[in-house]
Amino acid sequence: MVAGIIFAILSFWMLRHAIVNLRQARKSEYWPTTEGKLIDLVLWGKRNVGGEMREVEKLRVSFEFVVNGKVHSGSDVAFYSLVYPETLIFYEKHVHNQQVSVYYNPVNPMESVLIPGIKPGNEGYSEITLAVIGVVVSIGIIVAALIGLIG
């Protein structure tokens, strides 16, 4: 039962995070932009590409931009995770110290991305769906423990 409660708490946290993330992704399509500069651009995480193990699985970026005379920094490419081959495509289109358009939240410029909106071809509900499945499973575990089927 304790495991079910812990899993439920984690699942509810994931659900809240997914809903907030989806809302912000949709809002980001209307955020203002400013010019920024890529400070760091690194591919990491090995993956077999054409029979060769290459560092292309994950992408880490950092960038700086100025809003109202104040320098801000960011590290989010988008509100979704880029995975191979998206990581490699982004990496190949950009270089260190390159000027980039930064979309920033006008209320809180610390929230910023390089690619606004939800993932193309995705309605943005996959994280919500996984979190809801977690909530349902955790409730099932708690109920099964309460009626004595497990634990």
PDB file of C-alpha atoms in Angstrom:
ATOM      1  CA  MET A   1       0.000   0.000   0.000  1.00  0.00           C
ATOM      2  CA  VAL A   2       2.870   2.367   0.797  1.00  0.00           C
ATOM      3  CA  ALA A   3       4.289   1.765  -2.686  1.00  0.00           C
ATOM      4  CA  GLY A   4       0.877   2.566  -4.180  1.00  0.00           C
ATOM      5  CA  ILE A   5       0.660   5.826  -2.230  1.00  0.00           C
ATOM      6  CA  ILE A   6       4.179   6.855  -3.259  1.00  0.00           C
ATOM      7  CA  PHE A   7       3.404   5.956  -6.889  1.00  0.00           C
ATOM      8  CA  ALA A   8       0.141   7.940  -6.694  1.00  0.00           C
ATOM      9  CA  ILE A   9       1.923  11.028  -5.368  1.00  0.00           C
ATOM     10  CA  LEU A  10       4.526  10.762  -8.099  1.00  0.00           C
ATOM     11  CA  SER A  11       1.848  10.227 -10.769  1.00  0.00           C
ATOM     12  CA  PHE A  12      -0.203  13.220  -9.610  1.00  0.00           C
ATOM     13  CA  TRP A  13       2.962  15.348  -9.622  1.00  0.00           C
ATOM     14  CA  MET A  14       3.722  14.157 -13.180  1.00  0.00           C
ATOM     15  CA  LEU A  15       0.139  14.931 -14.237  1.00  0.00           C
ATOM     16  CA  ARG A  16       0.330  18.458 -12.842  1.00  0.00           C
ATOM     17  CA  HIS A  17       3.702  19.014 -14.502  1.00  0.00           C
ATOM     18  CA  ALA A  18       2.408  17.717 -17.864  1.00  0.00           C
ATOM     19  CA  ILE A  19      -0.662  19.998 -17.765  1.00  0.00           C
ATOM     20  CA  VAL A  20       1.404  23.083 -16.865  1.00  0.00           C
ATOM     21  CA  ASN A  21       3.963  22.194 -19.537  1.00  0.00           C
ATOM     22  CA  LEU A  22       1.266  21.804 -22.212  1.00  0.00           C
ATOM     23  CA  ARG A  23      -0.288  25.160 -21.283  1.00  0.00           C
ATOM     24  CA  GLN A  24       3.074  26.913 -21.430  1.00  0.00           C
ATOM     25  CA  ALA A  25       3.931  25.263 -24.756  1.00  0.00           C
ATOM     26  CA  ARG A  26       0.710  26.551 -26.283  1.00  0.00           C
ATOM     27  CA  LYS A  27       1.220  30.043 -24.827  1.00  0.00           C
ATOM     28  CA  SER A  28       4.802  30.165 -26.086  1.00  0.00           C
ATOM     29  CA  GLU A  29       3.541  30.371 -29.663  1.00  0.00           C
ATOM     30  CA  TYR A  30       2.423  33.921 -28.848  1.00  0.00           C
ATOM     31  CA  TRP A  31       5.430  34.997 -26.779  1.00  0.00           C
ATOM     32  CA  PRO A  32       7.602  37.837 -28.068  1.00  0.00           C
ATOM     33  CA  THR A  33      11.019  37.038 -29.489  1.00  0.00           C
ATOM     34  CA  THR A  34      14.401  38.601 -29.098  1.00  0.00           C
ATOM     35  CA  GLU A  35      17.813  37.810 -30.486  1.00  0.00           C
ATOM     36  CA  GLY A  36      19.982  35.630 -28.298  1.00  0.00           C
ATOM     37  CA  LYS A  37      23.284  33.829 -28.559  1.00  0.00           C
ATOM     38  CA  LEU A  38      24.016  30.107 -28.211  1.00  0.00           C
ATOM     39  CA  ILE A  39      26.593  29.721 -25.470  1.00  0.00           C
ATOM     40  CA  ASP A  40      26.760  25.921 -25.299  1.00  0.00           C
ATOM     41  CA  LEU A  41      25.701  23.260 -27.771  1.00  0.00           C
ATOM     42  CA  VAL A  42      26.564  19.625 -27.005  1.00  0.00           C
ATOM     43  CA  LEU A  43      25.333  16.275 -28.278  1.00  0.00           C
ATOM     44  CA  TRP A  44      25.659  13.387 -25.826  1.00  0.00           C
ATOM     45  CA  GLY A  45      24.366   9.879 -25.286  1.00  0.00           C
ATOM     46  CA  LYS A  46      25.544   7.121 -27.588  1.00  0.00           C
ATOM     47  CA  ARG A  47      23.314   5.670 -30.261  1.00  0.00           C
ATOM     48  CA  ASN A  48      23.980   3.301 -33.135  1.00  0.00           C
ATOM     49  CA  VAL A  49      23.793   5.386 -36.300  1.00  0.00           C
ATOM     50  CA  GLY A  50      24.623   3.542 -39.504  1.00  0.00           C
ATOM     51  CA  GLY A  51      26.583   0.860 -37.651  1.00  0.00           C
ATOM     52  CA  GLU A  52      28.642   3.402 -35.702  1.00  0.00           C
ATOM     53  CA  MET A  53      28.142   4.417 -32.071  1.00  0.00           C
ATOM     54  CA  ARG A  54      27.774   8.207 -32.047  1.00  0.00           C
ATOM     55  CA  GLU A  55      26.963  10.863 -29.448  1.00  0.00           C
ATOM     56  CA  VAL A  56      23.560  11.958 -30.838  1.00  0.00           C
ATOM     57  CA  GLU A  57      20.883  10.780 -28.406  1.00  0.00           C
ATOM     58  CA  LYS A  58      20.507  13.916 -26.265  1.00  0.00           C
ATOM     59  CA  LEU A  59      21.128  17.604 -26.775  1.00  0.00           C
ATOM     60  CA  ARG A  60      22.260  20.164 -24.203  1.00  0.00           C
ATOM     61  CA  VAL A  61      22.096  23.862 -25.002  1.00  0.00           C
ATOM     62  CA  SER A  62      22.451  27.106 -23.161  1.00  0.00           C
ATOM     63  CA  PHE A  63      21.785  30.547 -24.505  1.00  0.00           C
ATOM     64  CA  GLU A  64      21.711  34.152 -23.375  1.00  0.00           C
ATOM     65  CA  PHE A  65      19.386  36.967 -24.358  1.00  0.00           C
ATOM     66  CA  VAL A  66      18.524  40.480 -23.223  1.00  0.00           C
ATOM     67  CA  VAL A  67      15.060  41.719 -22.239  1.00  0.00           C
ATOM     68  CA  ASN A  68      14.593  45.289 -20.981  1.00  0.00           C
ATOM     69  CA  GLY A  69      18.337  45.716 -20.576  1.00  0.00           C
ATOM     70  CA  LYS A  70      18.720  42.633 -18.360  1.00  0.00           C
ATOM     71  CA  VAL A  71      20.688  39.554 -19.457  1.00  0.00           C
ATOM     72  CA  HIS A  72      18.831  36.265 -19.061  1.00  0.00           C
ATOM     73  CA  SER A  73      19.933  32.720 -19.751  1.00  0.00           C
ATOM     74  CA  GLY A  74      18.025  29.649 -20.839  1.00  0.00           C
ATOM     75  CA  SER A  75      18.606  25.979 -21.521  1.00  0.00           C
ATOM     76  CA  ASP A  76      15.317  24.717 -22.950  1.00  0.00           C
ATOM     77  CA  VAL A  77      15.212  24.074 -26.675  1.00  0.00           C
ATOM     78  CA  ALA A  78      11.465  23.394 -26.503  1.00  0.00           C
ATOM     79  CA  PHE A  79       8.719  22.360 -24.103  1.00  0.00           C
ATOM     80  CA  TYR A  80       9.185  18.791 -25.300  1.00  0.00           C
ATOM     81  CA  SER A  81      12.244  16.577 -25.403  1.00  0.00           C
ATOM     82  CA  LEU A  82      14.143  16.417 -28.641  1.00  0.00           C
ATOM     83  CA  VAL A  83      15.197  12.874 -29.473  1.00  0.00           C
ATOM     84  CA  TYR A  84      17.347  11.500 -32.243  1.00  0.00           C
ATOM     85  CA  PRO A  85      17.230  12.470 -35.151  1.00  0.00           C
ATOM     86  CA  GLU A  86      15.797  15.818 -33.960  1.00  0.00           C
ATOM     87  CA  THR A  87      18.861  16.340 -31.772  1.00  0.00           C
ATOM     88  CA  LEU A  88      21.242  15.876 -34.679  1.00  0.00           C
ATOM     89  CA  ILE A  89      19.180  18.066 -37.018  1.00  0.00           C
ATOM     90  CA  PHE A  90      19.151  20.907 -34.475  1.00  0.00           C
ATOM     91  CA  TYR A  91      22.866  20.486 -33.783  1.00  0.00           C
ATOM     92  CA  GLU A  92      23.798  20.524 -37.461  1.00  0.00           C
ATOM     93  CA  LYS A  93      21.797  23.733 -38.069  1.00  0.00           C
ATOM     94  CA  HIS A  94      23.481  25.633 -35.219  1.00  0.00           C
ATOM     95  CA  VAL A  95      26.975  26.521 -34.035  1.00  0.00           C
ATOM     96  CA  HIS A  96      28.444  27.966 -30.841  1.00  0.00           C
ATOM     97  CA  ASN A  97      27.952  31.726 -30.472  1.00  0.00           C
ATOM     98  CA  GLN A  98      25.331  31.726 -33.232  1.00  0.00           C
ATOM     99  CA  GLN A  99      22.533  34.274 -33.037  1.00  0.00           C
ATOM    100  CA  VAL A 100      19.169  32.594 -32.393  1.00  0.00           C
ATOM    101  CA  SER A 101      15.601  33.746 -31.908  1.00  0.00           C
ATOM    102  CA  VAL A 102      14.536  33.270 -28.308  1.00  0.00           C
ATOM    103  CA  TYR A 103      10.844  33.101 -27.387  1.00  0.00           C
ATOM    104  CA  TYR A 104      10.360  34.357 -23.849  1.00  0.00           C
ATOM    105  CA  ASN A 105       7.496  34.734 -21.414  1.00  0.00           C
ATOM    106  CA  PRO A 106       6.888  38.497 -21.155  1.00  0.00           C
ATOM    107  CA  VAL A 107       5.707  38.094 -17.553  1.00  0.00           C
ATOM    108  CA  ASN A 108       8.733  35.974 -16.578  1.00  0.00           C
ATOM    109  CA  PRO A 109      11.607  36.135 -19.097  1.00  0.00           C
ATOM    110  CA  MET A 110      13.376  33.336 -17.213  1.00  0.00           C
ATOM    111  CA  GLU A 111      10.930  31.051 -19.067  1.00  0.00           C
ATOM    112  CA  SER A 112      12.275  30.828 -22.583  1.00  0.00           C
ATOM    113  CA  VAL A 113      12.620  28.402 -25.479  1.00  0.00           C
ATOM    114  CA  LEU A 114      14.181  28.307 -28.918  1.00  0.00           C
ATOM    115  CA  ILE A 115      11.320  26.325 -30.484  1.00  0.00           C
ATOM    116  CA  PRO A 116       7.857  27.442 -29.330  1.00  0.00           C
ATOM    117  CA  GLY A 117       4.665  25.388 -29.180  1.00  0.00           C
ATOM    118  CA  ILE A 118       3.947  21.698 -28.934  1.00  0.00           C
ATOM    119  CA  LYS A 119       5.838  19.025 -30.816  1.00  0.00           C
ATOM    120  CA  PRO A 120       4.837  18.949 -34.488  1.00  0.00           C
ATOM    121  CA  GLY A 121       2.628  15.952 -35.211  1.00  0.00           C
ATOM    122  CA  ASN A 122       1.816  15.563 -31.515  1.00  0.00           C
ATOM    123  CA  GLU A 123      -1.206  17.039 -29.798  1.00  0.00           C
ATOM    124  CA  GLY A 124       0.815  17.368 -26.617  1.00  0.00           C
ATOM    125  CA  TYR A 125      -1.155  14.807 -24.656  1.00  0.00           C
ATOM    126  CA  SER A 126       1.345  11.936 -24.441  1.00  0.00           C
ATOM    127  CA  GLU A 127       2.781  13.084 -21.082  1.00  0.00           C
ATOM    128  CA  ILE A 128      -0.726  13.627 -19.714  1.00  0.00           C
ATOM    129  CA  THR A 129      -1.786  10.170 -20.911  1.00  0.00           C
ATOM    130  CA  LEU A 130       1.195   8.498 -19.221  1.00  0.00           C
ATOM    131  CA  ALA A 131       0.543  10.379 -15.978  1.00  0.00           C
ATOM    132  CA  VAL A 132      -3.161   9.420 -15.997  1.00  0.00           C
ATOM    133  CA  ILE A 133      -2.181   5.763 -16.527  1.00  0.00           C
ATOM    134  CA  GLY A 134       0.147   6.101 -13.527  1.00  0.00           C
ATOM    135  CA  VAL A 135      -2.665   7.564 -11.412  1.00  0.00           C
ATOM    136  CA  VAL A 136      -5.057   4.749 -12.394  1.00  0.00           C
ATOM    137  CA  VAL A 137      -2.477   2.027 -11.727  1.00  0.00           C
ATOM    138  CA  SER A 138      -1.489   3.517  -8.382  1.00  0.00           C
ATOM    139  CA  ILE A 139      -5.125   3.758  -7.289  1.00  0.00           C
ATOM    140  CA  GLY A 140      -5.547   0.127  -8.347  1.00  0.00           C
ATOM    141  CA  ILE A 141      -2.557  -0.857  -6.213  1.00  0.00           C
ATOM    142  CA  ILE A 142      -3.940   1.043  -3.195  1.00  0.00           C
ATOM    143  CA  VAL A 143      -7.397  -0.528  -3.585  1.00  0.00           C
ATOM    144  CA  ALA A 144      -5.921  -4.015  -4.038  1.00  0.00           C
ATOM    145  CA  ALA A 145      -3.871  -3.519  -0.870  1.00  0.00           C
ATOM    146  CA  LEU A 146      -6.906  -2.279   1.065  1.00  0.00           C
ATOM    147  CA  ILE A 147      -9.055  -5.272   0.156  1.00  0.00           C
ATOM    148  CA  GLY A 148      -6.190  -7.690   0.813  1.00  0.00           C
ATOM    149  CA  LEU A 149      -5.384  -8.851  -2.734  1.00  0.00           C
ATOM    150  CA  ILE A 150      -1.764  -7.772  -2.378  1.00  0.00           C
ATOM    151  CA  GLY A 151       0.651  -6.769   0.311  1.00  0.00           C
TER     152      GLY A 151
END
